Short mmCIF file of N, CA and C in Angstrom, two decimals:
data_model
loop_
_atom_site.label_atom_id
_atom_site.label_comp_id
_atom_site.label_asym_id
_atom_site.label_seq_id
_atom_site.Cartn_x
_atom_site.Cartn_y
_atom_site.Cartn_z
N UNK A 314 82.81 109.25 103.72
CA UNK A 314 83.86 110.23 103.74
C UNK A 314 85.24 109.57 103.57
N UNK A 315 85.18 108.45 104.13
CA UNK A 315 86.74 107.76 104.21
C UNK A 315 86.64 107.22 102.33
N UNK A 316 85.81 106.47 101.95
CA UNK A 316 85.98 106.20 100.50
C UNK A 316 86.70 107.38 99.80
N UNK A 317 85.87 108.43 99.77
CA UNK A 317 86.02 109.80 99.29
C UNK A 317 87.64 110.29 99.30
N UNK A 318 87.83 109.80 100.16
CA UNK A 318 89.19 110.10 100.75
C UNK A 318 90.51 109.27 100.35
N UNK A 319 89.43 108.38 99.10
CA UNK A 319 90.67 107.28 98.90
C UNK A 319 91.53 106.38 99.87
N UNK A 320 90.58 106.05 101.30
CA UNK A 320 90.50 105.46 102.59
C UNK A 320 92.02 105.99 103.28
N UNK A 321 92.19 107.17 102.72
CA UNK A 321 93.11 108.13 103.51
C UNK A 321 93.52 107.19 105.45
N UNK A 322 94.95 106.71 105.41
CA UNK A 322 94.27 106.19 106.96
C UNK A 322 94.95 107.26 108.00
N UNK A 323 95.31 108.26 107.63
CA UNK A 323 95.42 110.01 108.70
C UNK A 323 94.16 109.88 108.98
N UNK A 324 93.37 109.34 108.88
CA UNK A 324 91.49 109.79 108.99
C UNK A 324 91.17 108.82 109.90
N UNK A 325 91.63 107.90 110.45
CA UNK A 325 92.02 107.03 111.25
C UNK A 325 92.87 106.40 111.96
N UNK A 326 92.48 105.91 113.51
CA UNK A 326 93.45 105.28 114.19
C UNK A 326 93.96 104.10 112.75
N UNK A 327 95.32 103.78 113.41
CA UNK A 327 95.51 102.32 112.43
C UNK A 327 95.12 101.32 113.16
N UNK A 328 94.53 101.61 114.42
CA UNK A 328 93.24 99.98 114.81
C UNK A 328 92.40 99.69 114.27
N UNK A 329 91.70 100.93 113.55
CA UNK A 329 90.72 101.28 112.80
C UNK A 329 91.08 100.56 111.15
N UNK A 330 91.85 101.70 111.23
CA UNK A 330 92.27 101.30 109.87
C UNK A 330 92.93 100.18 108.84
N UNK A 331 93.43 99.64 109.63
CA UNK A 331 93.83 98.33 109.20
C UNK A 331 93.04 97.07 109.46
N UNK A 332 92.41 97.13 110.05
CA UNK A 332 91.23 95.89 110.09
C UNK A 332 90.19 96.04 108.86
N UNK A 333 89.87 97.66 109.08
CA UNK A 333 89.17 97.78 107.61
C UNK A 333 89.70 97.60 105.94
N UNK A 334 90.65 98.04 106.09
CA UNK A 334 91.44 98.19 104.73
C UNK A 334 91.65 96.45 104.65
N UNK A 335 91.56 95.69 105.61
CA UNK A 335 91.84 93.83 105.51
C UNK A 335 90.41 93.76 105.03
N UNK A 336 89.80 93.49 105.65
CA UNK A 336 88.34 93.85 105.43
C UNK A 336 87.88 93.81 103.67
N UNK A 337 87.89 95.19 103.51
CA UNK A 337 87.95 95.60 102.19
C UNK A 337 88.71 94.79 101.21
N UNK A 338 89.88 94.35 101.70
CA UNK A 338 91.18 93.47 100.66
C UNK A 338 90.39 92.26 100.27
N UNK A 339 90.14 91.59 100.90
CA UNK A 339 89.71 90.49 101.05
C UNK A 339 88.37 90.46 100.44
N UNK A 340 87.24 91.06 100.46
CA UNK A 340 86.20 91.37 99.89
C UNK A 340 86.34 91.78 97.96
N UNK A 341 87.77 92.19 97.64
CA UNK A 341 87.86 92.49 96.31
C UNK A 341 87.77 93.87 96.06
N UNK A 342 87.93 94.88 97.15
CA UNK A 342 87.80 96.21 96.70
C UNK A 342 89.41 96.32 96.16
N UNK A 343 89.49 96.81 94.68
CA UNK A 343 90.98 97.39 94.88
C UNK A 343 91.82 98.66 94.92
N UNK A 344 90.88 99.49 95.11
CA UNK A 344 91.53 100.90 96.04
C UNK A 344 92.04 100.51 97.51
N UNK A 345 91.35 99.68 97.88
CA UNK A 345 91.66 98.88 99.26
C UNK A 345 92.67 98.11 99.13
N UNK A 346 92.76 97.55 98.60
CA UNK A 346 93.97 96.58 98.13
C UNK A 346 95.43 97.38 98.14
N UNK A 347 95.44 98.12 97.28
CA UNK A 347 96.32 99.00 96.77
C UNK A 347 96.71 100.13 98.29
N UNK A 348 95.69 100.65 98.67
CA UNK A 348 96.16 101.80 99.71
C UNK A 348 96.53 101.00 101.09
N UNK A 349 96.01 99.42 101.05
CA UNK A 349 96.44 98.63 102.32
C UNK A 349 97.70 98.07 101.95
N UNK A 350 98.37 97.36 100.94
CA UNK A 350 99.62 97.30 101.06
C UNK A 350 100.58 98.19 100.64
N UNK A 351 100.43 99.71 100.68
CA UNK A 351 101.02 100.84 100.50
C UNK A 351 101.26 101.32 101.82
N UNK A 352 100.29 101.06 102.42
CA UNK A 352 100.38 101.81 103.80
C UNK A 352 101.35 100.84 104.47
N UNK A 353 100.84 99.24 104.49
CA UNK A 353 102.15 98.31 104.85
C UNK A 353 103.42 98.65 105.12
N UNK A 354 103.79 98.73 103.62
CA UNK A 354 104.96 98.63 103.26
C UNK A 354 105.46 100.27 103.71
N UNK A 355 104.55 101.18 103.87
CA UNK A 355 105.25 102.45 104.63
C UNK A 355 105.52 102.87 105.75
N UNK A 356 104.45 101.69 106.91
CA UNK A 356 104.42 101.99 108.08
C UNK A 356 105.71 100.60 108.71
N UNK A 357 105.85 99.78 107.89
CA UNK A 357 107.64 99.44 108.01
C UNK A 357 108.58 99.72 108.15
N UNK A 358 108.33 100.39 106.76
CA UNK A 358 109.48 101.20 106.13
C UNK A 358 110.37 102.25 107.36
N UNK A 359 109.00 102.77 108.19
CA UNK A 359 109.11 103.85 109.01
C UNK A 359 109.82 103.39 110.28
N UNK A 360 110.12 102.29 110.32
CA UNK A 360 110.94 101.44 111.60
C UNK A 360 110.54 101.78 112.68
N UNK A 361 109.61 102.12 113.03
CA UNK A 361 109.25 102.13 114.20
C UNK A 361 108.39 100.94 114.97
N UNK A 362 109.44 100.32 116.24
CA UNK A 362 109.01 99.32 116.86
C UNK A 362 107.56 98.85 117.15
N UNK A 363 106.83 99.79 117.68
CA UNK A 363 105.74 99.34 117.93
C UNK A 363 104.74 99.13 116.75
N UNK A 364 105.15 100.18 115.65
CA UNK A 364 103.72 100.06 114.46
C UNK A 364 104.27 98.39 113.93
N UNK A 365 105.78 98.32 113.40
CA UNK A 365 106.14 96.97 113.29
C UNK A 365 105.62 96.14 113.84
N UNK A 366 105.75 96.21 115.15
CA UNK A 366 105.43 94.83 116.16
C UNK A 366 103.43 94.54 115.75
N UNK A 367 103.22 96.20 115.91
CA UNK A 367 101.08 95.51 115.63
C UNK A 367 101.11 94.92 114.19
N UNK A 368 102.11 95.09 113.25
CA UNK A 368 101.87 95.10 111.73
C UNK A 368 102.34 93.43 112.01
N UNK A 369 103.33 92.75 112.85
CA UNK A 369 103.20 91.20 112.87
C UNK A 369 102.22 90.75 113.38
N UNK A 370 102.16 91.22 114.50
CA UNK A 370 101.35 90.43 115.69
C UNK A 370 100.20 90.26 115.14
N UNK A 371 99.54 91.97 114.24
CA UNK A 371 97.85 91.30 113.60
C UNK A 371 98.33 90.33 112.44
N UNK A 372 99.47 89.92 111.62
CA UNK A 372 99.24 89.26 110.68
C UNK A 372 99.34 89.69 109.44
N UNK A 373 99.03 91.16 109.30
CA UNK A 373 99.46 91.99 108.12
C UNK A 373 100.89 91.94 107.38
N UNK A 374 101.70 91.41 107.77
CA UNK A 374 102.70 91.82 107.46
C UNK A 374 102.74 90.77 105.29
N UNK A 375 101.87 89.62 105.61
CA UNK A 375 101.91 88.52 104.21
C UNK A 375 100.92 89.44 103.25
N UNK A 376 100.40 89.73 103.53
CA UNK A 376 99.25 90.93 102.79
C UNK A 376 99.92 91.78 101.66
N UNK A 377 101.45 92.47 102.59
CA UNK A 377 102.02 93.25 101.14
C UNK A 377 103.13 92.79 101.32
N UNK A 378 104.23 91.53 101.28
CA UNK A 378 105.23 91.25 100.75
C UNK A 378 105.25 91.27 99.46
N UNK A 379 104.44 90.96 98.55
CA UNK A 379 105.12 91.03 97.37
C UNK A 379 104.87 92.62 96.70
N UNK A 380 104.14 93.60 97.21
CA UNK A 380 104.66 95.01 96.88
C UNK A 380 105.74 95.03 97.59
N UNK A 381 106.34 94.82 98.73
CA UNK A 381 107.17 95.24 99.26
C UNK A 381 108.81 94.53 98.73
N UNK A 382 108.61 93.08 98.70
CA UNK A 382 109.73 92.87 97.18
C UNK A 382 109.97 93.35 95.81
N UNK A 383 108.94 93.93 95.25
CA UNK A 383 108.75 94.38 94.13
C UNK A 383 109.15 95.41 93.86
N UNK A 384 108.72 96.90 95.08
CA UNK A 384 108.56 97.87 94.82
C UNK A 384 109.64 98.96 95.91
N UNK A 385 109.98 97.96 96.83
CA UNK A 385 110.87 98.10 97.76
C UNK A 385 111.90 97.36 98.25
N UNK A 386 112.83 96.48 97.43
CA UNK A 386 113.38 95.36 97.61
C UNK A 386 114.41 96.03 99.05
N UNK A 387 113.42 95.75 100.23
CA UNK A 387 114.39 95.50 101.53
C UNK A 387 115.08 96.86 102.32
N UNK A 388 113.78 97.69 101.41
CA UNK A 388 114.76 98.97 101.59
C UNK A 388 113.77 99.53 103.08
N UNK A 389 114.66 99.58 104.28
CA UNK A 389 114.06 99.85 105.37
C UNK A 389 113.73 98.86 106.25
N UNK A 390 113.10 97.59 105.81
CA UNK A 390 112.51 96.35 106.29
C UNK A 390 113.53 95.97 107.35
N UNK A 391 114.73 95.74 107.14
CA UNK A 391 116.19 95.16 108.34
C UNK A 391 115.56 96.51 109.36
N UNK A 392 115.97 97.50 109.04
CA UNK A 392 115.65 98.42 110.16
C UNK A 392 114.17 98.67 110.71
N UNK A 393 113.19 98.08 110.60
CA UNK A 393 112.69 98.43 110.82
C UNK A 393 111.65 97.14 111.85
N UNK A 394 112.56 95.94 111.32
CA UNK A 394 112.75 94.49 112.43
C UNK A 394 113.74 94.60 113.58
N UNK A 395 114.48 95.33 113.60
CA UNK A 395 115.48 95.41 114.48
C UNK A 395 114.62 95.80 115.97
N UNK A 396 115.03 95.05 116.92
CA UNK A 396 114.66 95.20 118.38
C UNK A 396 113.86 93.90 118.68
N UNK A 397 113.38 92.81 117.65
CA UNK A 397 112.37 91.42 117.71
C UNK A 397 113.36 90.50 118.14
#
């Protein structure tokens, strides 16, 4: 159902979801690839302290820098480090 879903992660906690979507990255899926550093770079974007803080602390954060230079040069990222 989650494939189906284009690994939709509303369909999941992001404890869930981000271990899998690493998971998947790493394995060579690239719908996975693609919807894991999308979601990255959005759940940043969204400045909110705590999703930030799990998005360092697990390590995710090297996964989508370069969508997030590319496709978002910085837009949100200051705000959304602020409080570390």
């Amino acid at each position: 159902m989650w494939y189906e879903n284009a690994y939709n992660t509303k369909l999941l906690h992001r404890n869930l979801a981000f271990p899998l979507l690493r998971r998947l990255t790493e394995v060579g899926d690239s719908l996975a690839k693609r919807v894991f550093t999308e979601e990255i770079a959005k759940r940043l974007e969204s400045g909110s302290p705590s999703v930030v803080r799990f998005l360092i602390e697990e390590k995710y954060f090297h996964y989508a820098i370069n969508y997030i230079i590319l496709k978002h040069p910085f837009y949100g990222l200051i705000e959304g480090l602020k409080g570390f």
